[in-house]
mmCIF file of C-alpha atoms (C1' of nucleotides) in Angstrom:
data_model
loop_
_atom_site.group_PDB
_atom_site.id
_atom_site.type_symbol
_atom_site.label_atom_id
_atom_site.label_comp_id
_atom_site.label_asym_id
_atom_site.label_seq_id
_atom_site.Cartn_x
_atom_site.Cartn_y
_atom_site.Cartn_z
ATOM 1 C CA MET Y 790 31.043 1.568 8.802
ATOM 2 C CA GLY Y 791 27.630 0.828 7.337
ATOM 3 C CA ARG Y 792 24.286 0.930 9.001
ATOM 4 C CA SER Y 793 23.459 -1.924 11.289
ATOM 5 C CA PRO Y 794 21.239 -4.596 9.767
ATOM 6 C CA CYS Y 795 17.596 -4.517 10.792
ATOM 7 C CA CYS Y 796 17.865 -8.099 12.003
ATOM 8 C CA ASP Y 797 20.199 -11.039 12.315
ATOM 9 C CA LYS Y 798 19.893 -12.408 8.808
ATOM 10 C CA ALA Y 799 21.666 -15.632 9.729
ATOM 11 C CA HIS Y 800 18.871 -16.639 12.086
ATOM 12 C CA THR Y 801 15.780 -15.506 10.243
ATOM 13 C CA ASN Y 802 13.470 -17.345 7.918
ATOM 14 C CA LYS Y 803 12.868 -15.989 4.451
ATOM 15 C CA GLY Y 804 10.367 -16.705 1.741
ATOM 16 C CA ALA Y 805 6.740 -17.643 2.022
ATOM 17 C CA TRP Y 806 5.059 -17.517 5.413
ATOM 18 C CA THR Y 807 3.634 -20.674 6.894
ATOM 19 C CA LYS Y 808 0.187 -20.903 8.483
ATOM 20 C CA GLU Y 809 1.806 -21.327 11.873
ATOM 21 C CA GLU Y 810 3.872 -18.171 11.444
ATOM 22 C CA ASP Y 811 0.779 -16.270 10.353
ATOM 23 C CA GLN Y 812 -1.110 -17.512 13.389
ATOM 24 C CA ARG Y 813 1.680 -16.511 15.733
ATOM 25 C CA LEU Y 814 1.826 -13.036 14.257
ATOM 26 C CA ILE Y 815 -1.948 -12.581 14.341
ATOM 27 C CA SER Y 816 -2.325 -13.714 17.910
ATOM 28 C CA TYR Y 817 0.607 -11.587 19.051
ATOM 29 C CA ILE Y 818 -0.760 -8.439 17.423
ATOM 30 C CA HIS Y 819 -4.241 -9.186 18.743
ATOM 31 C CA SER Y 820 -2.936 -9.295 22.270
ATOM 32 C CA HIS Y 821 -0.196 -6.644 22.087
ATOM 33 C CA GLY Y 822 -1.138 -4.423 19.171
ATOM 34 C CA GLU Y 823 0.980 -3.172 16.312
ATOM 35 C CA GLY Y 824 4.257 -1.387 16.756
ATOM 36 C CA CYS Y 825 7.865 -1.986 17.753
ATOM 37 C CA TRP Y 826 8.374 -4.231 14.779
ATOM 38 C CA ARG Y 827 12.043 -4.737 15.522
ATOM 39 C CA SER Y 828 11.401 -6.526 18.773
ATOM 40 C CA LEU Y 829 8.132 -8.145 17.715
ATOM 41 C CA PRO Y 830 9.620 -11.268 16.076
ATOM 42 C CA LYS Y 831 11.506 -12.220 19.220
ATOM 43 C CA SER Y 832 8.562 -11.491 21.481
ATOM 44 C CA ALA Y 833 6.199 -13.413 19.238
ATOM 45 C CA GLY Y 834 8.578 -16.322 18.844
ATOM 46 C CA LEU Y 835 9.045 -15.761 15.129
ATOM 47 C CA LEU Y 836 12.280 -16.303 13.254
ATOM 48 C CA ARG Y 837 11.545 -13.383 10.970
ATOM 49 C CA CYS Y 838 12.839 -9.908 10.328
ATOM 50 C CA GLY Y 839 10.694 -7.204 11.913
ATOM 51 C CA LYS Y 840 10.208 -5.607 8.546
ATOM 52 C CA SER Y 841 8.986 -8.889 7.179
ATOM 53 C CA CYS Y 842 6.443 -9.161 10.000
ATOM 54 C CA ARG Y 843 5.198 -5.645 9.368
ATOM 55 C CA LEU Y 844 4.832 -6.292 5.656
ATOM 56 C CA ARG Y 845 3.061 -9.581 6.198
ATOM 57 C CA TRP Y 846 0.606 -7.970 8.601
ATOM 58 C CA ILE Y 847 -0.072 -4.869 6.531
ATOM 59 C CA ASN Y 848 -0.315 -6.566 3.157
ATOM 60 C CA TYR Y 849 -1.941 -9.853 4.008
ATOM 61 C CA LEU Y 850 -3.113 -10.459 7.564
ATOM 62 C CA ARG Y 851 -4.807 -7.207 8.552
ATOM 63 C CA PRO Y 852 -8.481 -7.951 9.221
ATOM 64 C CA ASP Y 853 -9.789 -4.904 7.355
ATOM 65 C CA LEU Y 854 -8.252 -5.886 4.029
ATOM 66 C CA LYS Y 855 -10.540 -6.186 1.057
ATOM 67 C CA ARG Y 856 -9.464 -9.263 -0.871
ATOM 68 C CA GLY Y 857 -10.462 -10.061 -4.414
ATOM 69 C CA ASN Y 858 -10.483 -8.350 -7.766
ATOM 70 C CA PHE Y 859 -10.449 -4.627 -8.213
ATOM 71 C CA THR Y 860 -13.711 -3.121 -9.389
ATOM 72 C CA GLU Y 861 -13.998 -0.873 -12.432
ATOM 73 C CA GLU Y 862 -14.521 2.073 -10.104
ATOM 74 C CA GLU Y 863 -11.391 1.254 -8.123
ATOM 75 C CA GLU Y 864 -9.390 0.854 -11.311
ATOM 76 C CA GLU Y 865 -10.486 4.216 -12.699
ATOM 77 C CA LEU Y 866 -9.774 5.843 -9.378
ATOM 78 C CA ILE Y 867 -6.272 4.381 -9.332
ATOM 79 C CA ILE Y 868 -5.586 5.670 -12.842
ATOM 80 C CA ARG Y 869 -6.766 9.140 -11.968
ATOM 81 C CA LEU Y 870 -4.898 9.225 -8.690
ATOM 82 C CA HIS Y 871 -1.739 7.958 -10.354
ATOM 83 C CA GLY Y 872 -2.042 10.735 -12.916
ATOM 84 C CA LEU Y 873 -2.140 13.233 -10.097
ATOM 85 C CA LEU Y 874 0.214 11.650 -7.583
ATOM 86 C CA GLY Y 875 2.567 9.470 -9.611
ATOM 87 C CA ASN Y 876 4.016 6.358 -7.987
ATOM 88 C CA LYS Y 877 2.938 7.419 -4.517
ATOM 89 C CA TRP Y 878 1.342 4.062 -3.849
ATOM 90 C CA SER Y 879 0.801 4.634 -0.173
ATOM 91 C CA LEU Y 880 -1.088 7.855 -0.859
ATOM 92 C CA ILE Y 881 -3.158 6.131 -3.515
ATOM 93 C CA ALA Y 882 -3.842 3.253 -1.144
ATOM 94 C CA GLY Y 883 -5.017 5.764 1.423
ATOM 95 C CA ARG Y 884 -7.881 6.630 -0.895
ATOM 96 C CA LEU Y 885 -8.877 3.021 -1.463
ATOM 97 C CA PRO Y 886 -10.168 1.504 1.780
ATOM 98 C CA GLY Y 887 -9.106 -2.091 2.268
ATOM 99 C CA ARG Y 888 -6.406 -1.950 -0.388
ATOM 100 C CA THR Y 889 -2.681 -1.901 0.319
ATOM 101 C CA ASP Y 890 0.034 0.010 -1.467
ATOM 102 C CA ASN Y 891 1.679 -3.261 -2.463
ATOM 103 C CA GLU Y 892 -1.557 -4.615 -3.882
ATOM 104 C CA ILE Y 893 -2.195 -1.451 -5.870
ATOM 105 C CA LYS Y 894 1.391 -1.350 -7.095
ATOM 106 C CA ASN Y 895 1.167 -4.937 -8.285
ATOM 107 C CA TYR Y 896 -2.196 -4.338 -9.930
ATOM 108 C CA TRP Y 897 -0.832 -1.271 -11.648
ATOM 109 C CA ASN Y 898 2.202 -3.103 -12.998
ATOM 110 C CA THR Y 899 0.325 -6.188 -14.160
ATOM 111 C CA HIS Y 900 -3.042 -4.863 -15.329
ATOM 112 C CA ILE Y 901 -3.384 -1.132 -15.634
ATOM 113 C CA LYS Y 902 -0.055 -0.419 -17.307
ATOM 114 C CA ARG Y 903 -0.925 -2.816 -20.086
ATOM 115 C CA LYS Y 904 -4.409 -1.425 -20.419
ATOM 116 C CA LEU Y 905 -3.079 2.108 -20.792
ATOM 117 C CA PHE Y 906 -0.555 0.940 -23.376
ATOM 118 C CA VAL Y 907 -3.402 -0.557 -25.383
ATOM 119 C CA ARG Y 908 -5.198 2.760 -25.175
ATOM 120 C CA GLY Y 909 -2.038 4.460 -26.463
ATOM 121 C CA ILE Y 910 -1.421 6.259 -23.208
ATOM 122 C CA ASP Y 911 1.961 6.427 -21.526
ATOM 123 C CA PRO Y 912 1.351 5.019 -18.040
ATOM 124 C CA GLN Y 913 3.968 7.275 -16.513
ATOM 125 C CA THR Y 914 2.983 10.585 -18.035
ATOM 126 C CA HIS Y 915 -0.670 9.732 -18.731
ATOM 127 C CA ARG Y 916 -0.266 11.354 -22.120
ATOM 128 C CA ALA Y 917 -0.641 9.954 -25.620
ATOM 129 C CA MET Y 918 2.488 8.071 -26.670
ATOM 130 C CA ASN Y 919 2.602 9.258 -30.341
ATOM 131 C CA ALA Y 920 1.089 11.736 -32.737
ATOM 132 C CA GLU Y 921 -1.382 9.257 -34.179
ATOM 133 C CA THR Y 922 -2.983 8.517 -30.876
ATOM 134 C CA ALA Y 923 -2.532 11.997 -29.484
ATOM 135 C CA ALA Y 924 -5.733 13.319 -30.951
ATOM 136 C CA ALA Y 925 -7.774 10.387 -29.740
ATOM 137 C CA ALA Y 926 -6.179 9.928 -26.365
ATOM 138 C CA ALA Y 927 -5.287 13.475 -25.422
ATOM 139 C CA VAL Y 928 -5.768 13.813 -21.708
ATOM 140 C CA PHE Y 929 -6.559 16.629 -19.376
ATOM 141 C CA THR Y 930 -8.353 18.864 -21.799
ATOM 142 C CA PRO Y 931 -11.178 20.570 -19.975
ATOM 143 C CA GLU Y 932 -13.799 18.760 -22.048
ATOM 144 C CA ARG Y 933 -12.263 15.336 -21.613
ATOM 145 C CA GLU Y 934 -11.594 15.987 -17.967
ATOM 146 C CA ALA Y 935 -15.258 16.815 -17.475
ATOM 147 C CA ALA Y 936 -16.392 13.777 -19.436
ATOM 148 C CA GLU Y 937 -14.115 11.408 -17.555
ATOM 149 C CA THR Y 938 -14.927 12.959 -14.255
ATOM 150 C CA SER Y 939 -18.568 12.192 -14.840
ATOM 151 C CA ASP Y 940 -17.722 8.496 -14.636
ATOM 152 C CA ILE Y 941 -16.677 8.607 -11.045
ATOM 153 C CA CYS Y 942 -18.585 11.618 -9.850
ATOM 154 C CA GLN Y 943 -22.199 11.716 -8.986
ATOM 155 C CA SER Y 944 -24.615 14.566 -9.109
ATOM 156 C CA ASP Y 945 -26.219 15.158 -5.770
ATOM 157 C CA GLY Y 946 -27.189 18.795 -6.091
ATOM 158 C CA SER Y 947 -25.732 19.595 -2.711
ATOM 159 C CA SER Y 948 -22.356 21.052 -3.532
ATOM 160 C CA ALA Y 949 -21.699 24.557 -4.687
ATOM 161 C CA GLY Y 950 -20.681 25.399 -8.242
ATOM 162 C CA GLY Y 951 -22.529 22.997 -10.466
ATOM 163 C CA GLY Y 952 -24.134 20.643 -8.024
ATOM 164 C CA ARG Y 953 -21.536 17.892 -8.388
ATOM 165 C CA SER Y 954 -19.481 16.110 -5.801
ATOM 166 C CA CYS Y 955 -16.834 13.510 -6.407
ATOM 167 C CA VAL Y 956 -17.073 10.211 -4.626
ATOM 168 C CA ASP Y 957 -14.142 9.841 -2.269
ATOM 169 C CA LEU Y 958 -11.743 11.825 -4.394
ATOM 170 C CA ASN Y 959 -10.484 14.082 -1.673
ATOM 171 C CA LEU Y 960 -6.947 14.929 -2.706
ATOM 172 C CA ASP Y 961 -6.158 17.000 0.313
ATOM 173 C CA LEU Y 962 -2.823 15.438 1.303
ATOM 174 C CA THR Y 963 -2.277 17.428 4.422
ATOM 175 C CA ILE Y 964 -2.258 15.670 7.768
ATOM 176 C CA SER Y 965 -5.663 16.638 8.979
ATOM 177 C CA LEU Y 966 -9.102 15.314 9.507
ATOM 178 C CA PRO Y 967 -10.692 14.220 6.245
ATOM 179 C CA TYR Y 968 -13.223 16.545 4.685
ATOM 180 C CA TYR Y 969 -16.522 15.322 3.301
ATOM 181 C CA SER Y 970 -18.560 17.385 0.936
ATOM 182 C CA SER Y 971 -21.926 16.266 2.235
ATOM 183 C CA PRO Y 972 -22.793 17.426 5.737
ATOM 184 C CA GLN Y 973 -22.985 14.697 8.315
ATOM 185 C CA PRO Y 974 -24.687 14.984 11.655
ATOM 186 C CA SER Y 975 -22.254 15.322 14.472
ATOM 187 C CA PRO Y 976 -22.689 15.428 18.221
ATOM 188 C CA HIS Y 977 -20.048 18.168 18.297
ATOM 189 C CA SER Y 978 -22.117 20.541 16.216
ATOM 190 C CA ASP Y 979 -25.804 21.266 16.551
ATOM 191 C CA ASP Y 980 -26.125 22.422 12.969
ATOM 192 C CA ALA Y 981 -23.530 21.057 10.593
ATOM 193 C CA SER Y 982 -24.862 23.044 7.646
ATOM 194 C CA THR Y 983 -24.125 26.357 9.333
ATOM 195 C CA ALA Y 984 -20.703 25.405 10.613
ATOM 196 C CA ALA Y 985 -17.557 26.527 8.798
ATOM 197 C CA PRO Y 986 -16.228 23.819 6.428
ATOM 198 C CA ALA Y 987 -13.124 23.286 8.501
ATOM 199 C CA ALA Y 988 -15.212 22.622 11.549
ATOM 200 C CA ARG Y 989 -17.300 19.902 9.909
ATOM 201 C CA VAL Y 990 -15.914 16.580 10.975
ATOM 202 C CA PRO Y 991 -17.322 13.170 10.120
ATOM 203 C CA GLU Y 992 -17.965 10.457 12.638
ATOM 204 C CA ILE Y 993 -14.911 8.348 12.090
ATOM 205 C CA CYS Y 994 -12.593 7.098 14.750
ATOM 206 C CA PHE Y 995 -9.190 8.473 13.858
ATOM 207 C CA CYS Y 996 -7.492 5.955 16.106
ATOM 208 C CA TYR Y 997 -8.766 3.335 13.712
ATOM 209 C CA ARG Y 998 -7.497 5.216 10.692
ATOM 210 C CA LEU Y 999 -4.086 5.352 12.310
ATOM 211 C CA GLY Y 1000 -3.976 1.621 12.739
ATOM 212 C CA PHE Y 1001 -5.326 1.061 16.249
ATOM 213 C CA ARG Y 1002 -7.892 -1.651 16.528
ATOM 214 C CA GLY Y 1003 -10.882 -1.848 18.799
ATOM 215 C CA SER Y 1004 -9.860 -2.530 22.333
ATOM 216 C CA GLU Y 1005 -6.138 -2.242 21.739
ATOM 217 C CA ALA Y 1006 -5.858 1.474 22.266
ATOM 218 C CA CYS Y 1007 -9.047 3.130 21.191
ATOM 219 C CA VAL Y 1008 -11.873 3.847 23.610
ATOM 220 C CA CYS Y 1009 -13.940 5.843 21.154
ATOM 221 C CA GLU Y 1010 -16.707 3.290 21.083
ATOM 222 C CA SER Y 1011 -17.200 3.473 24.809
ATOM 223 C CA ILE Y 1012 -16.821 7.249 25.005
ATOM 224 C CA PRO Y 1013 -18.299 8.699 21.795
ATOM 225 C CA GLU Y 1014 -17.489 12.273 22.794
ATOM 226 C CA GLN Y 1015 -13.781 11.465 22.584
ATOM 227 C CA LYS Y 1016 -13.760 10.778 18.862
ATOM 228 C CA PHE Y 1017 -10.892 12.777 17.376
ATOM 229 C CA LEU Y 1018 -9.957 14.228 20.715
ATOM 230 C CA ARG Y 1019 -7.329 11.552 21.299
ATOM 231 C CA LEU Y 1020 -5.436 12.590 18.193
ATOM 232 C CA ALA Y 1021 -5.854 16.295 18.748
ATOM 233 C CA THR Y 1022 -4.798 16.330 22.365
ATOM 234 C CA SER Y 1023 -2.204 13.595 22.520
ATOM 235 C "C1'" DA U 1045 3.345 -35.720 -21.298
ATOM 236 C "C1'" DA U 1046 7.076 -32.646 -20.823
ATOM 237 C "C1'" DG U 1047 9.034 -28.263 -21.388
ATOM 238 C "C1'" DT U 1048 8.439 -23.280 -21.927
ATOM 239 C "C1'" DT U 1049 6.425 -18.914 -21.292
ATOM 240 C "C1'" DG U 1050 4.096 -15.325 -19.096
ATOM 241 C "C1'" DG U 1051 0.921 -13.455 -15.601
ATOM 242 C "C1'" DA U 1052 -0.033 -12.652 -10.811
ATOM 243 C "C1'" DC U 1053 1.308 -11.566 -6.442
ATOM 244 C "C1'" DA U 1054 3.960 -12.242 -2.163
ATOM 245 C "C1'" DA U 1055 8.140 -10.972 -0.266
ATOM 246 C "C1'" DC U 1056 12.666 -8.778 -0.068
ATOM 247 C "C1'" DC U 1057 16.003 -4.937 -0.484
ATOM 248 C "C1'" DG U 1058 17.792 -0.510 -0.054
ATOM 249 C "C1'" DC U 1059 16.934 4.130 0.696
ATOM 250 C "C1'" DC U 1060 14.971 7.936 3.190
ATOM 251 C "C1'" DA U 1061 12.620 10.660 6.744
ATOM 252 C "C1'" DC U 1062 11.663 11.098 11.298
ATOM 253 C "C1'" DC U 1063 12.526 10.482 16.139
ATOM 254 C "C1'" DT U 1064 15.262 9.971 20.237
ATOM 255 C "C1'" DC U 1065 19.189 10.492 22.919
ATOM 256 C "C1'" DT Q 1032 23.458 19.298 16.867
ATOM 257 C "C1'" DG Q 1033 24.657 15.075 15.081
ATOM 258 C "C1'" DA Q 1034 24.606 10.042 15.220
ATOM 259 C "C1'" DG Q 1035 22.078 5.991 15.487
ATOM 260 C "C1'" DG Q 1036 17.669 3.497 15.552
ATOM 261 C "C1'" DT Q 1037 13.276 2.640 13.559
ATOM 262 C "C1'" DG Q 1038 9.403 2.572 10.523
ATOM 263 C "C1'" DG Q 1039 7.705 3.408 6.016
ATOM 264 C "C1'" DC Q 1040 8.015 3.565 1.086
ATOM 265 C "C1'" DG Q 1041 8.934 2.341 -3.727
ATOM 266 C "C1'" DG Q 1042 11.432 -0.645 -6.780
ATOM 267 C "C1'" DT Q 1043 12.646 -5.149 -7.739
ATOM 268 C "C1'" DT Q 1044 12.922 -10.079 -7.399
ATOM 269 C "C1'" DG Q 1045 11.269 -14.761 -6.503
ATOM 270 C "C1'" DT Q 1046 7.902 -18.184 -6.791
ATOM 271 C "C1'" DC Q 1047 3.795 -20.362 -8.063
ATOM 272 C "C1'" DC Q 1048 0.657 -21.750 -11.479
ATOM 273 C "C1'" DA Q 1049 -1.989 -21.850 -15.656
ATOM 274 C "C1'" DA Q 1050 -1.810 -21.572 -20.588
ATOM 275 C "C1'" DC Q 1051 0.543 -22.726 -24.475
ATOM 276 C "C1'" DT Q 1052 3.725 -25.273 -27.677
#
DNA sequence: AAGTTGGACAACCGCCACCTC
DNA sequence: TGAGGTGGCGGTTGTCCAACT
């Protein structure tokens, strides 16, 4: 006995989405929010698998998606993150606002892989592929690391130990509030600079980061004091 | 002009982890 | 505690289209 199929394949559409299907999905999610993907197609009047709806929304229809070409900065960040995380596309996507794991995965396979090959670097191991290129393309030596880091890091003189802080390269993968190196004013703390690092929280609605949108579930905008509290107390 | 090739990207598939009962 | 349901993830495939022969 195998697992039950996620949907009735005999009565679902496959392939490219039509404009009408997109519109149905968008309007349904706008009025009901994300979630319960299994029952969503039926409720929204779509002849699609729930998984397909989720994928279409996350990878293409979400309003906060950043369309268009990847910038040099994004590309370098992806390479560095891939070197650290491997094929953890969702984690990498989490560090690139507006980009999806699918988009990054595709970009990696079509652009970056080739570029690394040209450089003589194995895209999987991020190491030189042969002895000839090893000397030139050796990675992760302290000197090279420092030189490459300078590309995506900026000197702001505010951080301890050298006065450097990396731009959005927080690799803390624990489930917690994000940490920012530069102090940000917060209504929860009178003096952010004197607070312990763990207590410094930025002004970001975590409901939003979890996928809630505006009026759907989040009331942070109307009650600023509740930012973060919903996650912590629920 | 027609056929072929290859790049780009959307979409699907199967597996896994987590949650609920 | 284990079975089933569900969502999420990564790998792979399918399709479109432009460049090339």
